[in-house]
Amino acid sequence: MVRNSRHSGIGRVDEPLFTGSDWDFDKVDRVHDAIAQIADKELGLDIYPNQIEVITAEQMLDAYSSIGMPLMYNHWSFGKHFARDEMLYRKGQRGLAYEIVINSSPCISYIMEENSMTMQTLVIAHAAFGHNHFFKNNHLFQQWTDARGILDYLEFAKRFISQCEERYGVRAVERVLDAAHALMNYGVHRYPKKRPLDLAEEMRRERERQEYQEQIFNDLWRTVPGSGSEKQGTSAAAERKKHLGMPEENILYFLEKNSPQLSQWQREIIRIVRIIAQYFYPQRQTKVMNEGCATSVHYYIMNRLYETGRITEGSMMEFLHSHTSVVFQPEFDDPRFGGFNPYTLGFEMFQDIKRFVENPTDEDRAWFPEIAGTGDAHAVWRDAWANYRDESFILQFLSPELIRKLRLFSIVDDEDEPTLMVDAIHDERGYRTIRSALAAKYDVGILEPDIQVMDVDLAGDRKLILHHNVHNGILLEKTDSLSVLQHIANLWGYEVHLIEIDAEHEVELNSFRPVGPRGDLY
């Protein structure tokens, strides 16, 4: 807590915005306006219009189980998650998220009616201003999400799937959804298109597809060579691959466009899952930055509310208790350890940036010559929030000072060696190694297997050929891989064959047995 403020944007007041823990809508309104002043005048945040909705703990559980989207369509797995989360919550073994925020315009923040007024203040600062600013300004969200269209699209998706359930049966719809959900991480384009996704345009195109459904022509089978074709060779195969867009990393996209067995409504469900997977793709790449942004914003705003007399000391103590719980990082040998807490790493990095921008050491000046000592930390924050993802953010801004403070070190786990080896610690020789190793942990391209659709035997048994490009010798786990291949085969309608290839030397390392379709998907 800091009592003496050097800020001049917001002046002190004689009466706090609220006292006690009870909240009402007038207090929430006053707090929102006070936070907006600080966010605008001192932090320079640029946000979507805010829409704040109060929901019960049960509604929060429901939203939480539907991957954070209260408007999500129905699926049995959401009910399973709800039952599990509710049981843990009722037994006191797990707390609830204090808020859920949707990347939309207006930006919708859900707060719980069980929260105290201090918690509502914290959540509004965190979600309605921190996350909101990040959603609107980060380049990945600008490239891949349509904040204005997502709510209408979710409503369309929910209605469309409900209509399919009535027309084709719940079980038939769930079989398609099960397969598509299993492939969600392989249903994204990793490189930006020329223009952002327009979900209103997506819905218009869906209506056109429905109107002309009977006229759909499957280009895949037009490429099947005739019986007299004796000149099929390398050039024909290359032309076929080009026509089918192979190699294709987006497996859901390939199946949606080219599967010879799917009907139009099944393709549309795959398309819905694929678009939602793409919507969440930027969030998977910016977990540390997004939470670091929101946590840094709420920490700054709550301190400013206290400094200017807008919240009481009791509220400040309650806030600090909640804040320290959020950024708590268990030690590596603590039973609660589950990896790096993204709130901790993001918050610590942004506080460290503020430190070396305003009060740099000689070491900071050597590592960050362009920004150390420039004095405007909030400008550096806004630039980082707009232009980086977790991997590049860590590579650019993790300082030796913070590496020492967090006591980071790097371990090599070689399966051919009987022991682990510590190959870098927090010293002059280890800083860059540790920074690169930590950044790699947040590179989605490294964390997820590189699997691509390579070819299809159109003249033969129509077997689909997939390649897994193996990096660092890490092969796929057999049981899970066969389960996923089963889902692909069910959607494709014919056998699927996965081959693992050494990405560096292009040598075959492993080959899974071909998996054929099973069940009555069609």
Short mmCIF file of C-alpha atoms in Angstrom, two decimals:
data_model
loop_
_atom_site.label_atom_id
_atom_site.label_comp_id
_atom_site.label_asym_id
_atom_site.label_seq_id
_atom_site.Cartn_x
_atom_site.Cartn_y
_atom_site.Cartn_z
CA MET A 1 0.00 0.00 0.00
CA VAL A 2 1.24 3.50 -0.83
CA ARG A 3 -0.35 6.52 0.79
CA ASN A 4 1.57 9.39 -0.79
CA SER A 5 0.68 9.58 -4.44
CA ARG A 6 2.63 11.48 -7.09
CA HIS A 7 -0.22 11.11 -9.55
CA SER A 8 -2.22 14.14 -10.52
CA GLY A 9 -4.89 12.55 -12.73
CA ILE A 10 -7.42 11.77 -9.99
CA GLY A 11 -7.78 13.84 -6.83
CA ARG A 12 -8.64 12.78 -3.29
CA VAL A 13 -12.20 12.66 -2.01
CA ASP A 14 -13.55 12.98 1.53
CA GLU A 15 -15.94 10.05 1.45
CA PRO A 16 -15.26 6.52 0.18
CA LEU A 17 -17.41 5.08 -2.60
CA PHE A 18 -18.76 2.46 -0.21
CA THR A 19 -18.34 1.06 3.27
CA GLY A 20 -19.08 -2.45 4.46
CA SER A 21 -19.33 -5.57 2.33
CA ASP A 22 -22.90 -5.33 1.00
CA TRP A 23 -23.31 -4.26 -2.59
CA ASP A 24 -26.11 -2.80 -4.67
CA PHE A 25 -26.36 -1.58 -8.24
CA ASP A 26 -25.83 2.09 -7.32
CA LYS A 27 -22.52 1.22 -5.63
CA VAL A 28 -21.46 -0.90 -8.60
CA ASP A 29 -22.29 1.99 -10.91
CA ARG A 30 -20.27 4.48 -8.84
CA VAL A 31 -17.30 2.14 -8.63
CA HIS A 32 -17.38 1.50 -12.37
CA ASP A 33 -17.28 5.23 -13.11
CA ALA A 34 -14.42 5.81 -10.65
CA ILE A 35 -12.40 2.96 -12.17
CA ALA A 36 -13.11 4.25 -15.67
CA GLN A 37 -11.57 7.60 -14.75
CA ILE A 38 -8.33 6.00 -13.56
CA ALA A 39 -8.23 3.58 -16.48
CA ASP A 40 -8.63 6.39 -18.98
CA LYS A 41 -6.62 9.25 -17.48
CA GLU A 42 -3.75 7.35 -15.86
CA LEU A 43 -3.42 3.99 -17.64
CA GLY A 44 -4.63 5.13 -21.06
CA LEU A 45 -6.77 2.02 -21.57
CA ASP A 46 -8.84 1.66 -24.74
CA ILE A 47 -11.81 -0.63 -24.15
CA TYR A 48 -15.02 -1.95 -25.69
CA PRO A 49 -18.26 -0.69 -24.05
CA ASN A 50 -18.86 -2.57 -20.82
CA GLN A 51 -21.87 -4.72 -19.95
CA ILE A 52 -21.75 -6.10 -16.39
CA GLU A 53 -24.19 -8.85 -15.39
CA VAL A 54 -24.71 -10.30 -11.91
CA ILE A 55 -25.22 -14.07 -11.75
CA THR A 56 -25.52 -16.72 -9.03
CA ALA A 57 -22.86 -19.25 -8.05
CA GLU A 58 -24.81 -21.96 -9.89
CA GLN A 59 -24.96 -19.87 -13.06
CA MET A 60 -21.22 -19.26 -12.72
CA LEU A 61 -20.69 -23.02 -12.47
CA ASP A 62 -22.85 -23.51 -15.56
CA ALA A 63 -20.91 -20.91 -17.53
CA TYR A 64 -17.60 -22.26 -16.24
CA SER A 65 -18.42 -25.77 -17.44
CA SER A 66 -19.37 -24.49 -20.91
CA ILE A 67 -15.76 -23.37 -21.60
CA GLY A 68 -16.63 -19.96 -20.18
CA MET A 69 -19.37 -19.20 -22.70
CA PRO A 70 -22.85 -18.86 -21.17
CA LEU A 71 -24.41 -18.87 -24.66
CA MET A 72 -22.75 -22.15 -25.65
CA TYR A 73 -24.69 -24.98 -27.30
CA ASN A 74 -25.51 -28.15 -25.35
CA HIS A 75 -23.13 -31.08 -25.12
CA TRP A 76 -22.96 -33.93 -22.62
CA SER A 77 -19.33 -33.09 -21.68
CA PHE A 78 -20.43 -29.67 -20.36
CA GLY A 79 -22.86 -31.41 -18.02
CA LYS A 80 -20.11 -33.73 -16.85
CA HIS A 81 -17.84 -30.78 -16.07
CA PHE A 82 -20.72 -29.03 -14.27
CA ALA A 83 -21.36 -32.06 -12.03
CA ARG A 84 -17.66 -32.38 -11.19
CA ASP A 85 -17.14 -28.67 -10.47
CA GLU A 86 -20.32 -28.43 -8.43
CA MET A 87 -19.34 -31.42 -6.29
CA LEU A 88 -15.89 -29.96 -5.60
CA TYR A 89 -17.40 -26.54 -4.86
CA ARG A 90 -20.04 -27.91 -2.47
CA LYS A 91 -17.38 -29.91 -0.60
CA GLY A 92 -15.19 -26.83 -0.30
CA GLN A 93 -12.38 -28.45 -2.29
CA ARG A 94 -12.43 -25.82 -5.02
CA GLY A 95 -13.39 -22.17 -5.18
CA LEU A 96 -15.17 -20.51 -8.04
CA ALA A 97 -13.82 -18.03 -10.50
CA TYR A 98 -14.80 -14.59 -9.26
CA GLU A 99 -15.63 -13.52 -12.80
CA ILE A 100 -16.06 -14.59 -16.37
CA VAL A 101 -15.49 -12.16 -19.19
CA ILE A 102 -16.41 -12.57 -22.85
CA ASN A 103 -14.35 -11.12 -25.68
CA SER A 104 -17.23 -9.30 -27.33
CA SER A 105 -18.42 -5.78 -28.07
CA PRO A 106 -19.95 -4.83 -25.71
CA CYS A 107 -17.55 -6.72 -23.46
CA ILE A 108 -19.67 -8.80 -21.04
CA SER A 109 -18.32 -9.36 -17.52
CA TYR A 110 -20.21 -11.72 -15.22
CA ILE A 111 -19.85 -11.07 -11.49
CA MET A 112 -21.27 -13.24 -8.71
CA GLU A 113 -24.01 -11.97 -6.40
CA GLU A 114 -22.18 -13.73 -3.52
CA ASN A 115 -19.18 -11.39 -3.90
CA SER A 116 -18.59 -8.56 -1.41
CA MET A 117 -18.50 -4.98 -2.70
CA THR A 118 -14.70 -5.00 -2.53
CA MET A 119 -14.63 -8.13 -4.69
CA GLN A 120 -17.03 -6.56 -7.18
CA THR A 121 -14.65 -3.59 -7.39
CA LEU A 122 -11.65 -5.86 -7.94
CA VAL A 123 -13.47 -7.91 -10.58
CA ILE A 124 -14.65 -4.84 -12.50
CA ALA A 125 -11.10 -3.47 -12.56
CA HIS A 126 -9.68 -6.88 -13.55
CA ALA A 127 -12.20 -8.04 -16.14
CA ALA A 128 -14.17 -5.04 -17.40
CA PHE A 129 -11.02 -2.95 -17.88
CA GLY A 130 -7.93 -5.22 -17.84
CA HIS A 131 -9.16 -8.11 -19.99
CA ASN A 132 -11.35 -5.77 -22.01
CA HIS A 133 -8.37 -3.62 -23.04
CA PHE A 134 -6.30 -6.68 -23.87
CA PHE A 135 -9.05 -8.22 -26.03
CA LYS A 136 -9.51 -5.02 -27.99
CA ASN A 137 -5.86 -4.18 -28.59
CA ASN A 138 -3.77 -7.36 -28.80
CA HIS A 139 -2.89 -8.08 -32.42
CA LEU A 140 -3.79 -11.79 -32.21
CA PHE A 141 -7.35 -11.00 -31.13
CA GLN A 142 -7.61 -8.35 -33.83
CA GLN A 143 -6.53 -10.87 -36.47
CA TRP A 144 -8.56 -13.87 -35.36
CA THR A 145 -11.67 -12.82 -33.47
CA ASP A 146 -14.77 -10.82 -34.33
CA ALA A 147 -15.86 -9.19 -31.07
CA ARG A 148 -18.96 -7.65 -32.61
CA GLY A 149 -20.21 -10.88 -34.15
CA ILE A 150 -19.38 -13.60 -31.60
CA LEU A 151 -22.58 -13.35 -29.51
CA ASP A 152 -24.84 -13.54 -32.56
CA TYR A 153 -22.78 -16.43 -33.90
CA LEU A 154 -23.01 -18.36 -30.62
CA GLU A 155 -26.77 -17.83 -30.63
CA PHE A 156 -26.91 -19.10 -34.22
CA ALA A 157 -24.73 -22.13 -33.32
CA LYS A 158 -26.90 -23.00 -30.32
CA ARG A 159 -30.08 -22.74 -32.39
CA PHE A 160 -28.65 -24.69 -35.33
CA ILE A 161 -27.42 -27.59 -33.17
CA SER A 162 -30.72 -27.67 -31.29
CA GLN A 163 -32.57 -27.92 -34.63
CA CYS A 164 -30.25 -30.73 -35.71
CA GLU A 165 -30.98 -32.60 -32.48
CA GLU A 166 -34.72 -32.35 -33.15
CA ARG A 167 -34.35 -33.42 -36.79
CA TYR A 168 -31.61 -36.09 -36.65
CA GLY A 169 -31.58 -37.11 -32.98
CA VAL A 170 -29.41 -36.12 -30.02
CA ARG A 171 -27.16 -39.16 -30.34
CA ALA A 172 -26.37 -38.47 -33.99
CA VAL A 173 -25.45 -34.85 -33.23
CA GLU A 174 -23.33 -35.82 -30.23
CA ARG A 175 -21.32 -38.29 -32.30
CA VAL A 176 -20.30 -35.49 -34.65
CA LEU A 177 -19.63 -33.11 -31.77
CA ASP A 178 -17.56 -35.73 -29.91
CA ALA A 179 -15.31 -36.20 -32.92
CA ALA A 180 -15.04 -32.47 -33.65
CA HIS A 181 -14.27 -31.62 -30.00
CA ALA A 182 -11.50 -34.23 -29.94
CA LEU A 183 -9.92 -32.43 -32.90
CA MET A 184 -10.43 -28.83 -31.72
CA ASN A 185 -6.71 -28.19 -31.25
CA TYR A 186 -6.24 -29.30 -34.88
CA GLY A 187 -9.05 -27.08 -36.14
CA VAL A 188 -7.21 -23.76 -36.29
CA HIS A 189 -5.32 -21.84 -38.91
CA ARG A 190 -2.05 -20.70 -37.34
CA TYR A 191 -1.27 -17.98 -39.84
CA PRO A 192 -3.40 -14.83 -40.25
CA LYS A 193 -5.63 -14.25 -43.22
CA LYS A 194 -5.76 -11.00 -45.15
CA ARG A 195 -8.87 -9.82 -43.33
CA PRO A 196 -10.41 -10.61 -39.93
CA LEU A 197 -13.09 -13.26 -39.52
CA ASP A 198 -16.56 -11.78 -40.06
CA LEU A 199 -19.05 -13.99 -38.23
CA ALA A 200 -22.08 -12.22 -39.71
CA GLU A 201 -20.70 -13.17 -43.13
CA GLU A 202 -20.23 -16.72 -41.89
CA MET A 203 -23.93 -16.94 -40.98
CA ARG A 204 -25.00 -15.51 -44.34
CA ARG A 205 -22.88 -18.08 -46.14
CA GLU A 206 -24.40 -20.85 -44.03
CA ARG A 207 -27.89 -19.85 -45.15
CA GLU A 208 -26.76 -19.92 -48.78
CA ARG A 209 -25.27 -23.36 -48.31
CA GLN A 210 -28.56 -24.60 -46.92
CA GLU A 211 -30.52 -23.19 -49.88
CA TYR A 212 -28.28 -24.82 -52.44
CA GLN A 213 -27.54 -27.99 -50.50
CA GLU A 214 -28.79 -30.27 -53.25
CA GLN A 215 -26.43 -28.64 -55.72
CA ILE A 216 -23.30 -29.33 -53.70
CA PHE A 217 -20.65 -30.94 -55.78
CA ASN A 218 -17.85 -32.82 -54.06
CA ASP A 219 -14.70 -31.71 -55.78
CA LEU A 220 -12.73 -34.45 -54.12
CA TRP A 221 -14.17 -37.19 -56.28
CA ARG A 222 -13.88 -35.22 -59.48
CA THR A 223 -10.16 -35.77 -59.16
CA VAL A 224 -10.44 -39.57 -59.16
CA PRO A 225 -8.53 -40.76 -62.26
CA GLY A 226 -10.46 -42.81 -64.80
CA SER A 227 -9.69 -46.47 -65.48
CA GLY A 228 -7.86 -45.61 -68.68
CA SER A 229 -5.63 -43.08 -67.04
CA GLU A 230 -2.18 -44.56 -67.47
CA LYS A 231 -0.28 -41.31 -67.29
CA GLN A 232 -0.98 -40.62 -63.70
CA GLY A 233 2.31 -39.88 -62.10
CA THR A 234 4.11 -37.37 -60.04
CA SER A 235 2.55 -34.39 -61.77
CA ALA A 236 -0.97 -35.78 -61.32
CA ALA A 237 -0.35 -36.41 -57.64
CA ALA A 238 0.99 -32.91 -57.22
CA GLU A 239 -2.04 -31.48 -58.99
CA ARG A 240 -4.37 -33.52 -56.78
CA LYS A 241 -2.64 -32.33 -53.63
CA LYS A 242 -2.79 -28.75 -54.83
CA HIS A 243 -6.48 -29.10 -55.62
CA LEU A 244 -7.20 -30.50 -52.16
CA GLY A 245 -4.98 -27.94 -50.44
CA MET A 246 -2.53 -30.48 -49.08
CA PRO A 247 -0.55 -30.54 -46.94
CA GLU A 248 -3.22 -29.11 -44.62
CA GLU A 249 -2.55 -28.49 -40.91
CA ASN A 250 -6.19 -27.67 -40.11
CA ILE A 251 -7.62 -31.19 -39.98
CA LEU A 252 -11.18 -30.07 -39.15
CA TYR A 253 -11.14 -27.69 -42.11
CA PHE A 254 -9.96 -30.46 -44.43
CA LEU A 255 -12.65 -32.87 -43.24
CA GLU A 256 -15.35 -30.23 -43.46
CA LYS A 257 -14.46 -29.41 -47.06
CA ASN A 258 -13.46 -32.82 -48.41
CA SER A 259 -14.96 -35.71 -46.46
CA PRO A 260 -16.90 -37.82 -48.99
CA GLN A 261 -19.37 -39.12 -46.40
CA LEU A 262 -20.58 -36.17 -44.37
CA SER A 263 -23.94 -34.57 -45.02
CA GLN A 264 -24.36 -30.81 -45.04
CA TRP A 265 -25.62 -30.48 -41.47
CA GLN A 266 -22.63 -32.50 -40.21
CA ARG A 267 -20.24 -30.24 -42.12
CA GLU A 268 -21.92 -27.23 -40.56
CA ILE A 269 -21.46 -28.60 -37.03
CA ILE A 270 -17.77 -29.20 -37.76
CA ARG A 271 -17.57 -25.66 -39.07
CA ILE A 272 -19.12 -24.30 -35.85
CA VAL A 273 -16.61 -26.18 -33.68
CA ARG A 274 -13.77 -25.03 -35.94
CA ILE A 275 -14.79 -21.37 -35.76
CA ILE A 276 -15.10 -21.52 -31.97
CA ALA A 277 -11.68 -23.22 -31.76
CA GLN A 278 -10.24 -20.37 -33.83
CA TYR A 279 -11.97 -17.84 -31.56
CA PHE A 280 -10.19 -19.31 -28.53
CA TYR A 281 -6.82 -19.74 -30.28
CA PRO A 282 -5.48 -16.26 -29.29
CA GLN A 283 -6.40 -16.94 -25.65
CA ARG A 284 -4.30 -20.10 -25.69
CA GLN A 285 -1.33 -18.08 -26.94
CA THR A 286 -1.67 -15.21 -24.45
CA LYS A 287 -2.59 -16.76 -21.11
CA VAL A 288 0.37 -15.22 -19.24
CA MET A 289 0.03 -11.82 -20.91
CA ASN A 290 -3.76 -11.63 -20.64
CA GLU A 291 -3.84 -12.51 -16.94
CA GLY A 292 -0.73 -10.42 -16.31
CA CYS A 293 -2.43 -7.45 -17.94
CA ALA A 294 -5.69 -7.82 -15.99
CA THR A 295 -3.88 -8.46 -12.67
CA SER A 296 -1.55 -5.48 -13.14
CA VAL A 297 -4.51 -3.26 -14.04
CA HIS A 298 -6.58 -4.27 -11.01
CA TYR A 299 -3.54 -3.93 -8.72
CA TYR A 300 -2.84 -0.40 -9.96
CA ILE A 301 -6.47 0.70 -9.88
CA MET A 302 -7.19 -0.70 -6.40
CA ASN A 303 -4.11 1.04 -5.04
CA ARG A 304 -5.18 4.31 -6.68
CA LEU A 305 -8.70 3.98 -5.27
CA TYR A 306 -7.14 3.61 -1.83
CA GLU A 307 -4.64 6.43 -2.28
CA THR A 308 -7.40 8.84 -3.31
CA GLY A 309 -9.71 7.88 -0.44
CA ARG A 310 -12.28 6.04 -2.58
CA ILE A 311 -12.01 2.76 -0.71
CA THR A 312 -11.37 2.19 2.99
CA GLU A 313 -8.45 0.49 4.69
CA GLY A 314 -10.70 -2.48 5.43
CA SER A 315 -11.47 -2.87 1.72
CA MET A 316 -7.80 -2.55 0.90
CA MET A 317 -6.91 -5.34 3.33
CA GLU A 318 -9.61 -7.57 1.86
CA PHE A 319 -8.33 -6.83 -1.65
CA LEU A 320 -4.72 -7.61 -0.71
CA HIS A 321 -5.79 -10.94 0.75
CA SER A 322 -7.54 -11.89 -2.50
CA HIS A 323 -4.76 -10.54 -4.68
CA THR A 324 -2.02 -12.47 -2.90
CA SER A 325 -4.11 -15.64 -3.21
CA VAL A 326 -4.42 -15.10 -6.96
CA VAL A 327 -0.67 -14.60 -7.51
CA PHE A 328 0.43 -17.32 -5.07
CA GLN A 329 3.02 -19.63 -6.63
CA PRO A 330 3.65 -22.99 -4.89
CA GLU A 331 7.27 -24.19 -4.81
CA PHE A 332 8.30 -26.98 -7.17
CA ASP A 333 8.27 -29.56 -4.33
CA ASP A 334 4.91 -28.37 -2.94
CA PRO A 335 2.05 -30.92 -3.42
CA ARG A 336 -0.02 -28.06 -4.84
CA PHE A 337 2.54 -27.33 -7.59
CA GLY A 338 1.05 -27.68 -11.05
CA GLY A 339 3.45 -25.62 -13.12
CA PHE A 340 3.81 -21.86 -13.35
CA ASN A 341 0.81 -19.83 -12.23
CA PRO A 342 0.14 -17.56 -15.26
CA TYR A 343 -1.16 -14.82 -12.93
CA THR A 344 2.13 -14.89 -11.02
CA LEU A 345 4.45 -14.87 -14.01
CA GLY A 346 2.47 -12.23 -15.91
CA PHE A 347 2.05 -9.94 -12.90
CA GLU A 348 5.68 -10.24 -11.84
CA MET A 349 6.91 -9.49 -15.36
CA PHE A 350 4.78 -6.37 -15.74
CA GLN A 351 5.83 -5.11 -12.29
CA ASP A 352 9.44 -5.78 -13.26
CA ILE A 353 8.99 -3.82 -16.49
CA LYS A 354 7.63 -0.93 -14.45
CA ARG A 355 10.71 -1.16 -12.21
CA PHE A 356 13.35 -1.02 -14.91
CA VAL A 357 11.51 1.55 -17.00
CA GLU A 358 11.31 3.93 -14.02
CA ASN A 359 14.36 2.96 -11.90
CA PRO A 360 16.81 0.90 -13.96
CA THR A 361 20.12 -0.57 -12.85
CA ASP A 362 23.19 -0.75 -15.08
CA GLU A 363 22.29 -4.37 -15.80
CA ASP A 364 18.80 -3.31 -16.91
CA ARG A 365 20.25 -0.65 -19.21
CA ALA A 366 22.48 -3.26 -20.84
CA TRP A 367 19.61 -5.72 -21.36
CA PHE A 368 16.89 -3.22 -22.30
CA PRO A 369 18.70 -0.21 -23.79
CA GLU A 370 15.64 1.11 -25.64
CA ILE A 371 13.20 1.25 -22.72
CA ALA A 372 15.19 1.16 -19.46
CA GLY A 373 14.91 4.53 -17.78
CA THR A 374 12.45 6.05 -20.26
CA GLY A 375 10.04 6.63 -17.36
CA ASP A 376 6.68 5.91 -18.99
CA ALA A 377 5.98 2.34 -17.83
CA HIS A 378 2.32 2.43 -18.84
CA ALA A 379 3.27 3.20 -22.45
CA VAL A 380 5.58 0.16 -22.44
CA TRP A 381 2.79 -1.94 -20.92
CA ARG A 382 0.33 -0.89 -23.64
CA ASP A 383 2.88 -1.64 -26.35
CA ALA A 384 3.55 -5.11 -24.92
CA TRP A 385 -0.17 -5.86 -24.52
CA ALA A 386 -0.78 -4.93 -28.14
CA ASN A 387 2.15 -6.52 -29.95
CA TYR A 388 3.29 -9.71 -28.22
CA ARG A 389 2.21 -13.25 -27.37
CA ASP A 390 3.44 -15.25 -24.36
CA GLU A 391 6.46 -16.75 -26.10
CA SER A 392 7.75 -13.51 -27.65
CA PHE A 393 6.85 -11.52 -24.51
CA ILE A 394 9.04 -13.73 -22.30
CA LEU A 395 11.86 -13.72 -24.85
CA GLN A 396 11.76 -9.92 -24.99
CA PHE A 397 11.08 -8.82 -21.40
CA LEU A 398 12.18 -11.47 -18.86
CA SER A 399 15.05 -9.77 -17.02
CA PRO A 400 18.00 -11.24 -15.09
CA GLU A 401 16.69 -9.46 -12.00
CA LEU A 402 13.38 -11.35 -12.22
CA ILE A 403 15.12 -14.65 -13.04
CA ARG A 404 17.08 -14.25 -9.80
CA LYS A 405 14.00 -13.19 -7.82
CA LEU A 406 11.99 -16.22 -9.00
CA ARG A 407 15.05 -18.50 -8.64
CA LEU A 408 14.57 -20.03 -12.06
CA PHE A 409 16.77 -22.80 -13.38
CA SER A 410 16.69 -25.20 -16.35
CA ILE A 411 16.65 -29.01 -16.25
CA VAL A 412 17.47 -31.43 -19.08
CA ASP A 413 15.42 -34.63 -18.91
CA ASP A 414 17.09 -37.03 -21.38
CA GLU A 415 15.32 -40.39 -21.52
CA ASP A 416 18.65 -42.08 -22.36
CA GLU A 417 20.28 -40.79 -19.17
CA PRO A 418 19.57 -42.19 -15.67
CA THR A 419 19.60 -38.75 -13.99
CA LEU A 420 18.34 -35.23 -14.60
CA MET A 421 20.87 -32.53 -15.40
CA VAL A 422 20.67 -28.87 -14.34
CA ASP A 423 22.07 -27.11 -17.41
CA ALA A 424 21.43 -23.48 -16.45
CA ILE A 425 20.94 -21.53 -13.21
CA HIS A 426 20.33 -17.85 -12.50
CA ASP A 427 23.82 -16.57 -13.29
CA GLU A 428 25.51 -14.77 -16.18
CA ARG A 429 25.87 -17.97 -18.20
CA GLY A 430 22.34 -19.14 -17.59
CA TYR A 431 20.08 -16.11 -18.12
CA ARG A 432 19.55 -16.50 -21.87
CA THR A 433 19.21 -20.28 -21.68
CA ILE A 434 16.56 -20.00 -18.96
CA ARG A 435 14.71 -17.29 -20.83
CA SER A 436 14.63 -19.32 -24.06
CA ALA A 437 13.60 -22.50 -22.24
CA LEU A 438 10.76 -20.77 -20.40
CA ALA A 439 9.54 -19.05 -23.58
CA ALA A 440 9.43 -22.41 -25.38
CA LYS A 441 7.04 -23.69 -22.70
CA TYR A 442 4.47 -21.20 -23.98
CA ASP A 443 4.99 -21.78 -27.71
CA VAL A 444 1.79 -23.48 -28.86
CA GLY A 445 3.57 -24.58 -32.03
CA ILE A 446 6.05 -26.59 -29.94
CA LEU A 447 3.61 -27.86 -27.32
CA GLU A 448 1.21 -29.40 -29.81
CA PRO A 449 2.19 -32.14 -32.29
CA ASP A 450 2.65 -31.00 -35.86
CA ILE A 451 0.18 -33.27 -37.68
CA GLN A 452 -0.82 -32.57 -41.28
CA VAL A 453 -3.01 -34.17 -43.91
CA MET A 454 -0.56 -35.24 -46.60
CA ASP A 455 -2.42 -37.33 -49.20
CA VAL A 456 -5.38 -39.52 -49.98
CA ASP A 457 -5.42 -42.65 -52.11
CA LEU A 458 -8.29 -41.68 -54.40
CA ALA A 459 -7.65 -44.42 -56.94
CA GLY A 460 -7.49 -47.13 -54.31
CA ASP A 461 -9.11 -47.58 -50.93
CA ARG A 462 -9.47 -43.81 -50.27
CA LYS A 463 -7.17 -44.09 -47.29
CA LEU A 464 -6.25 -40.74 -45.71
CA ILE A 465 -2.54 -40.29 -45.05
CA LEU A 466 -1.43 -38.13 -42.10
CA HIS A 467 2.11 -37.19 -41.16
CA HIS A 468 3.32 -36.27 -37.72
CA ASN A 469 6.47 -34.18 -38.12
CA VAL A 470 8.51 -35.21 -35.08
CA HIS A 471 10.65 -32.61 -33.33
CA ASN A 472 13.22 -33.46 -30.63
CA GLY A 473 12.41 -37.16 -30.98
CA ILE A 474 9.10 -36.93 -29.08
CA LEU A 475 6.66 -39.50 -30.48
CA LEU A 476 2.91 -39.60 -29.91
CA GLU A 477 1.37 -41.61 -27.08
CA LYS A 478 -0.20 -44.70 -28.63
CA THR A 479 -3.57 -45.05 -26.85
CA ASP A 480 -4.65 -41.41 -27.15
CA SER A 481 -3.43 -41.24 -30.74
CA LEU A 482 -5.51 -44.25 -31.78
CA SER A 483 -8.57 -42.68 -30.13
CA VAL A 484 -8.09 -39.46 -32.08
CA LEU A 485 -7.48 -41.41 -35.31
CA GLN A 486 -10.76 -43.20 -34.68
CA HIS A 487 -12.58 -39.86 -34.58
CA ILE A 488 -10.88 -38.76 -37.82
CA ALA A 489 -11.79 -42.05 -39.52
CA ASN A 490 -15.41 -41.68 -38.40
CA LEU A 491 -15.61 -38.23 -40.00
CA TRP A 492 -13.65 -39.23 -43.12
CA GLY A 493 -15.56 -42.47 -43.72
CA TYR A 494 -12.54 -44.54 -44.74
CA GLU A 495 -9.26 -45.70 -43.20
CA VAL A 496 -6.78 -43.20 -41.77
CA HIS A 497 -3.06 -43.92 -41.62
CA LEU A 498 -0.70 -41.89 -39.41
CA ILE A 499 3.06 -41.96 -40.04
CA GLU A 500 5.61 -40.26 -37.80
CA ILE A 501 8.45 -38.57 -39.70
CA ASP A 502 11.65 -37.08 -38.30
CA ALA A 503 11.19 -33.42 -39.22
CA GLU A 504 14.92 -32.79 -39.60
CA HIS A 505 16.04 -35.85 -41.56
CA GLU A 506 12.68 -36.82 -43.15
CA VAL A 507 13.08 -40.43 -41.98
CA GLU A 508 10.11 -42.55 -40.94
CA LEU A 509 10.23 -43.21 -37.20
CA ASN A 510 6.93 -44.90 -36.51
CA SER A 511 3.75 -45.96 -38.25
CA PHE A 512 0.37 -46.50 -36.56
CA ARG A 513 -1.84 -49.25 -37.85
CA PRO A 514 -4.55 -47.88 -40.18
CA VAL A 515 -7.80 -47.12 -38.37
CA GLY A 516 -11.15 -47.55 -40.14
CA PRO A 517 -14.51 -45.88 -39.42
CA ARG A 518 -16.68 -47.39 -36.74
CA GLY A 519 -20.26 -46.89 -35.63
CA ASP A 520 -23.27 -45.48 -37.40
CA LEU A 521 -22.14 -41.87 -37.74
CA TYR A 522 -23.99 -41.53 -41.00
#
